[in-house]
CSV table of C-alpha atoms in Angstrom, one decimal:
chain,number,residue,atom,x,y,z
X,132,MET,CA,0.0,0.0,0.0
X,133,GLY,CA,1.3,3.5,-0.8
X,134,MET,CA,4.0,4.7,-3.1
X,135,ARG,CA,7.8,4.9,-2.8
X,136,THR,CA,10.3,7.0,-4.7
X,137,GLY,CA,14.0,6.5,-5.4
X,138,SER,CA,16.4,4.6,-7.7
X,139,PRO,CA,16.7,0.8,-7.9
X,140,GLU,CA,19.9,1.1,-5.8
X,141,LEU,CA,18.0,2.8,-3.1
X,142,GLU,CA,15.2,0.3,-3.2
X,143,ALA,CA,17.8,-2.5,-2.8
X,144,ASN,CA,19.2,-0.9,0.3
X,145,PRO,CA,16.4,-0.4,2.9
X,146,LYS,CA,18.7,1.8,5.0
X,147,SER,CA,19.1,4.2,2.2
X,148,GLU,CA,15.5,4.2,1.1
X,149,ILE,CA,14.0,7.6,0.5
X,150,ARG,CA,10.3,7.8,1.4
X,151,ASP,CA,7.9,10.4,0.2
X,152,PRO,CA,6.2,11.7,3.3
X,153,ARG,CA,3.0,12.1,1.3
X,154,SER,CA,3.0,8.4,0.5
X,155,ASP,CA,2.8,7.7,4.3
X,156,GLU,CA,-0.2,10.0,4.5
X,157,VAL,CA,-1.8,8.0,1.7
X,158,ASP,CA,-1.2,4.8,3.5
X,159,ILE,CA,-2.7,6.2,6.7
X,160,ALA,CA,-5.8,7.4,4.9
X,161,LEU,CA,-6.3,4.1,3.1
X,162,CYS,CA,-5.9,2.1,6.4
X,163,ARG,CA,-8.4,4.4,8.1
X,164,SER,CA,-10.8,3.7,5.2
X,165,ILE,CA,-10.3,-0.1,5.7
X,166,LEU,CA,-11.4,0.2,9.4
X,167,TYR,CA,-14.4,2.4,8.5
X,168,GLU,CA,-15.3,-0.1,5.8
X,169,ALA,CA,-15.2,-3.0,8.3
X,170,LEU,CA,-17.3,-1.1,10.8
X,171,ALA,CA,-19.9,-0.2,8.1
X,172,LEU,CA,-20.1,-3.8,7.0
X,173,GLY,CA,-20.2,-5.2,10.5
X,174,PHE,CA,-23.1,-2.9,11.6
X,175,ARG,CA,-25.3,-3.7,8.6
X,176,PRO,CA,-27.5,-6.8,8.7
X,177,PRO,CA,-25.2,-9.9,8.5
X,178,THR,CA,-24.5,-11.6,5.3
X,179,PRO,CA,-22.0,-14.3,4.2
X,180,GLU,CA,-19.6,-11.3,3.5
X,181,THR,CA,-19.8,-10.3,7.1
X,182,ILE,CA,-18.4,-13.7,8.1
X,183,SER,CA,-15.8,-14.0,5.4
X,184,ARG,CA,-14.4,-10.5,5.8
X,185,LEU,CA,-14.7,-9.9,9.6
X,186,ALA,CA,-15.3,-13.2,11.4
X,187,SER,CA,-12.7,-15.4,9.6
X,188,ALA,CA,-9.0,-15.7,10.5
X,189,GLU,CA,-8.0,-14.4,7.0
X,190,GLY,CA,-10.3,-11.4,7.2
X,191,ALA,CA,-9.2,-10.5,10.8
X,192,HIS,CA,-5.6,-10.8,9.7
X,193,ALA,CA,-6.1,-8.3,6.9
X,194,LEU,CA,-8.0,-5.9,9.1
X,195,ALA,CA,-5.4,-6.2,11.9
X,196,ALA,CA,-2.7,-5.4,9.3
X,197,ALA,CA,-4.3,-2.1,8.4
X,198,ALA,CA,-4.8,-1.3,12.1
X,199,ALA,CA,-1.1,-2.1,12.8
X,200,VAL,CA,-0.1,0.6,10.3
X,201,LEU,CA,-2.2,3.1,12.3
X,202,ASP,CA,-0.8,1.8,15.6
X,203,SER,CA,2.8,2.5,14.4
X,204,VAL,CA,1.8,6.1,13.7
X,205,TRP,CA,-0.6,6.8,16.6
X,206,ASP,CA,1.1,4.7,19.3
X,207,SER,CA,-2.4,3.0,19.6
X,208,ASP,CA,-3.4,-0.6,20.3
X,209,LEU,CA,-6.0,-1.1,17.5
X,210,ALA,CA,-4.6,-4.3,16.0
X,211,PRO,CA,-5.6,-6.6,18.9
X,212,LEU,CA,-9.1,-5.1,18.8
X,213,ALA,CA,-9.3,-5.7,15.1
X,214,HIS,CA,-8.5,-9.4,15.7
X,215,ARG,CA,-11.3,-9.9,18.3
X,216,PRO,CA,-14.4,-10.1,16.1
X,217,SER,CA,-13.1,-13.3,14.7
X,218,ALA,CA,-12.3,-14.7,18.1
X,219,PRO,CA,-15.6,-16.3,19.3
X,220,ARG,CA,-15.5,-20.1,19.1
X,221,PRO,CA,-17.0,-22.4,18.0
X,222,PRO,CA,-17.4,-20.6,14.6
X,223,CYS,CA,-20.8,-18.9,14.3
X,224,SER,CA,-23.2,-19.6,11.5
X,225,LEU,CA,-25.1,-16.9,9.6
X,226,ALA,CA,-28.2,-17.9,11.6
X,227,ASP,CA,-26.2,-17.2,14.8
X,228,PHE,CA,-25.2,-13.8,13.5
X,229,HIS,CA,-28.8,-12.9,12.7
X,230,ALA,CA,-30.0,-14.0,16.2
X,231,SER,CA,-27.4,-11.8,17.8
X,232,PHE,CA,-28.1,-8.9,15.5
X,233,ARG,CA,-31.9,-9.1,16.3
X,234,ARG,CA,-31.2,-9.3,20.0
X,235,LEU,CA,-28.9,-6.3,20.1
X,236,PHE,CA,-30.4,-4.0,17.6
X,237,GLY,CA,-34.0,-5.3,17.5
X,238,HIS,CA,-36.6,-4.7,14.8
X,239,THR,CA,-37.2,-1.1,15.8
X,240,ALA,CA,-34.9,1.8,16.7
X,241,ARG,CA,-34.9,0.7,20.4
X,242,GLY,CA,-33.0,-2.6,20.6
X,243,ALA,CA,-30.6,-3.3,23.5
X,244,ALA,CA,-28.0,-1.0,21.8
X,245,PRO,CA,-29.8,1.5,19.5
X,246,PRO,CA,-27.6,2.0,16.4
X,247,TYR,CA,-29.1,5.5,15.6
X,248,GLU,CA,-27.5,8.8,16.5
X,249,THR,CA,-30.7,10.7,17.1
X,250,GLU,CA,-31.8,8.1,19.8
X,251,TYR,CA,-29.1,9.6,22.1
X,252,GLY,CA,-29.1,12.9,23.8
X,253,GLU,CA,-31.2,15.3,25.8
X,254,ASP,CA,-34.9,15.5,25.1
X,255,ALA,CA,-35.6,18.5,22.9
X,256,LEU,CA,-38.4,18.8,20.4
X,257,PHE,CA,-36.4,20.2,17.5
X,258,GLN,CA,-33.0,18.6,18.2
X,259,PRO,CA,-33.4,15.2,16.4
X,260,PRO,CA,-34.8,16.8,13.2
X,261,GLN,CA,-32.0,19.3,13.2
X,262,GLU,CA,-29.4,16.6,13.6
X,263,MET,CA,-31.0,14.6,10.7
X,264,SER,CA,-31.0,17.7,8.6
X,265,ASP,CA,-27.4,18.4,9.3
X,266,LEU,CA,-26.5,14.8,8.4
X,267,GLY,CA,-28.4,15.1,5.1
X,268,GLY,CA,-26.5,18.3,4.4
X,269,PHE,CA,-23.1,16.5,4.8
X,270,TYR,CA,-24.1,13.7,2.4
X,271,GLN,CA,-25.6,16.0,-0.2
X,272,ALA,CA,-22.7,18.4,-0.1
X,273,PHE,CA,-20.5,15.6,-1.4
X,274,GLY,CA,-23.0,14.6,-4.0
X,275,LEU,CA,-24.1,11.4,-2.2
X,276,THR,CA,-27.7,10.3,-2.8
X,277,LEU,CA,-30.0,8.5,-0.4
X,278,ARG,CA,-31.5,5.1,-1.4
X,279,PRO,CA,-35.1,4.8,-0.2
X,280,SER,CA,-35.3,1.1,-1.2
X,281,GLU,CA,-33.1,0.2,1.8
X,282,HIS,CA,-35.7,1.7,4.3
X,283,GLU,CA,-32.9,2.7,6.7
X,284,ARG,CA,-32.3,6.0,8.4
X,285,ILE,CA,-29.4,8.3,7.6
X,286,ASP,CA,-28.3,8.4,11.3
X,287,HIS,CA,-27.6,4.7,11.4
X,288,ILE,CA,-24.0,3.9,12.6
X,289,ALA,CA,-23.2,2.0,9.4
X,290,CYS,CA,-24.3,4.9,7.3
X,291,GLU,CA,-22.1,7.4,9.2
X,292,CYS,CA,-19.1,5.0,9.1
X,293,GLU,CA,-19.6,4.6,5.3
X,294,PHE,CA,-19.5,8.4,4.9
X,295,LEU,CA,-16.2,8.6,6.7
X,296,LEU,CA,-14.9,5.7,4.6
X,297,PHE,CA,-15.8,7.8,1.6
X,298,LEU,CA,-14.0,10.8,3.0
X,299,ALA,CA,-10.9,8.8,3.9
X,300,ARG,CA,-10.6,7.4,0.4
X,301,LYS,CA,-11.2,10.8,-1.1
X,302,GLU,CA,-8.4,12.1,1.1
X,303,ALA,CA,-6.1,9.5,-0.3
X,304,TYR,CA,-7.2,10.4,-3.8
X,305,ALA,CA,-6.4,14.1,-3.2
X,306,LEU,CA,-3.0,13.3,-1.8
X,307,VAL,CA,-2.1,11.1,-4.8
X,308,HIS,CA,-3.2,13.7,-7.3
X,309,ASP,CA,-1.8,16.6,-5.3
X,310,ASP,CA,-5.2,18.4,-5.1
X,311,ALA,CA,-4.7,20.8,-2.3
X,312,ALA,CA,-8.3,22.2,-2.4
X,313,MET,CA,-9.9,18.8,-2.3
X,314,LEU,CA,-7.6,17.7,0.5
X,315,GLU,CA,-8.4,20.7,2.6
X,316,GLU,CA,-12.1,20.4,2.1
X,317,THR,CA,-12.1,16.6,2.8
X,318,ARG,CA,-10.1,16.9,6.0
X,319,ARG,CA,-12.3,19.8,7.1
X,320,ALA,CA,-15.5,17.8,6.5
X,321,THR,CA,-14.0,14.8,8.4
X,322,ARG,CA,-13.2,17.0,11.4
X,323,LEU,CA,-16.7,18.6,11.5
X,324,PHE,CA,-18.4,15.2,11.0
X,325,LEU,CA,-16.5,13.7,13.9
X,326,ARG,CA,-17.1,16.7,16.1
X,327,ASP,CA,-20.8,17.0,15.4
X,328,HIS,CA,-21.9,13.4,14.7
X,329,LEU,CA,-20.0,10.2,14.9
X,330,GLY,CA,-17.4,11.3,17.5
X,331,ARG,CA,-20.2,12.6,19.7
X,332,TRP,CA,-22.2,9.5,20.1
X,333,ALA,CA,-20.2,6.5,18.9
X,334,PRO,CA,-18.3,6.1,22.1
X,335,ALA,CA,-21.5,5.7,24.1
X,336,PHE,CA,-23.0,3.3,21.5
X,337,GLY,CA,-19.8,1.3,21.3
X,338,ARG,CA,-19.5,1.0,25.1
X,339,LYS,CA,-23.2,-0.1,25.4
X,340,LEU,CA,-22.7,-2.6,22.6
X,341,GLY,CA,-19.6,-3.9,24.3
X,342,ARG,CA,-21.5,-4.6,27.5
X,343,GLU,CA,-24.6,-6.0,25.9
X,344,GLY,CA,-22.7,-8.2,23.4
X,345,GLN,CA,-19.7,-9.1,25.7
X,346,GLY,CA,-17.8,-12.1,24.5
X,347,GLY,CA,-19.4,-12.1,21.0
X,348,PHE,CA,-18.8,-10.7,17.6
X,349,TYR,CA,-20.8,-7.5,18.1
X,350,GLY,CA,-19.4,-6.8,21.5
X,351,ALA,CA,-15.9,-6.9,19.9
X,352,LEU,CA,-17.0,-4.7,17.1
X,353,GLY,CA,-18.3,-2.2,19.6
X,354,ASP,CA,-14.9,-2.2,21.4
X,355,LEU,CA,-13.1,-1.6,18.0
X,356,LEU,CA,-15.5,1.3,17.2
X,357,VAL,CA,-14.7,3.0,20.6
X,358,GLY,CA,-10.9,2.6,20.2
X,359,PHE,CA,-10.8,3.7,16.6
X,360,VAL,CA,-13.1,6.7,17.0
X,361,ALA,CA,-11.2,7.9,20.0
X,362,HIS,CA,-8.0,8.0,18.0
X,363,GLU,CA,-9.8,9.6,15.0
X,364,CYS,CA,-11.1,12.4,17.2
X,365,ALA,CA,-7.7,12.9,18.8
X,366,ARG,CA,-6.1,13.0,15.3
X,367,VAL,CA,-8.3,15.9,14.2
X,368,GLY,CA,-8.3,17.7,17.5
X,369,VAL,CA,-11.9,17.3,18.6
X,370,ALA,CA,-13.2,15.9,21.9
X,371,ALA,CA,-14.7,12.4,21.7
X,372,GLY,CA,-18.1,12.0,23.3
X,373,PRO,CA,-18.7,10.5,26.7
X,374,ASP,CA,-18.9,6.8,27.5
X,375,LEU,CA,-22.5,7.2,28.6
X,376,LEU,CA,-25.3,9.1,26.9
X,377,ARG,CA,-29.0,8.9,27.9
X,378,LEU,CA,-31.5,7.7,25.4
X,379,ARG,CA,-34.1,10.2,24.4
X,380,SER,CA,-37.6,9.4,25.6
X,381,ALA,CA,-39.2,9.5,22.2
X,382,SER,CA,-38.0,7.9,18.9
X,383,LEU,CA,-38.1,9.6,15.6
X,384,GLY,CA,-39.6,6.4,14.2
X,385,ASP,CA,-38.7,4.9,10.8
X,386,ALA,CA,-37.5,7.3,8.1
X,387,PRO,CA,-37.4,6.1,4.5
X,388,MET,CA,-33.8,7.3,3.9
X,389,ALA,CA,-30.6,5.4,3.5
X,390,CYS,CA,-27.0,5.8,2.4
X,391,GLY,CA,-26.0,4.2,-0.8
X,392,SER,CA,-23.6,1.3,-0.8
X,393,GLY,CA,-19.8,1.7,-0.4
X,394,ASP,CA,-19.4,1.2,-4.2
X,395,ASP,CA,-22.0,4.0,-4.8
X,396,LEU,CA,-20.2,6.4,-2.5
X,397,LEU,CA,-16.8,5.9,-4.2
X,398,GLN,CA,-18.1,7.0,-7.5
X,399,ILE,CA,-18.0,10.6,-6.3
X,400,GLU,CA,-14.9,12.4,-7.5
X,401,SER,CA,-15.1,16.0,-6.4
X,402,PRO,CA,-16.4,17.6,-3.1
X,403,ALA,CA,-18.8,20.5,-2.6
X,404,ARG,CA,-18.3,22.9,0.2
X,405,ILE,CA,-19.9,22.4,3.6
X,406,GLY,CA,-20.8,25.3,5.9
X,407,GLU,CA,-18.1,27.3,7.6
X,408,ALA,CA,-16.3,25.7,10.5
X,409,GLU,CA,-16.7,27.4,13.8
């Protein structure tokens, strides 16, 4: 992963290797995108891909390798957390995954660990609609469309992780193509989204999921979310949310809005501007 510069002689001698610092930034952005992709996949309803990519030894090794790159830069300990979703034994079947998914997330917004941002926070009549509107503004500003056929809400944890996956890959693209304007706008959007959305509520959701799903796949995924988001917030200089957030007394109910798939998101090539940072 990444690019290197230098003559064949330098490549043959690791001690003399000249690295382009920007290639390191590309590697970091791509590894961040891999973790966001894993989280987005893991929090969607389980499929055979969930098992093969996240709950198998091979999938866990690939995810841990990406996490290890970040550990080397951030002095973090994400690689062991990335291995844990594959740890439960005996191996779980897809039916087992569905049973755990239903138990933890339920058929409505209020399962044991609600995966929706607007379920968390103080009771305020206009706050949840404002948060949903702000989320929609982020997605639309980058040309991302909502897919009503999925019947999912735009404040779902998988949708928010998928958006940050898109931004991380867009950041890598901007670095490779030396597009300073795109790089600045993408990094700014990442910071604002972590500050106002994912970084605000993911720690509480992840901690709750870790407790409710302790010893299982989803508990391990919650722990990975907490660790990764904490380092992401520190990286961009914003405070991560608390470990505990109260649930609002009233749900927004189902909203017929959803993010597109990861493939859909990556078709976008140029960003639009989001409102001014404070």
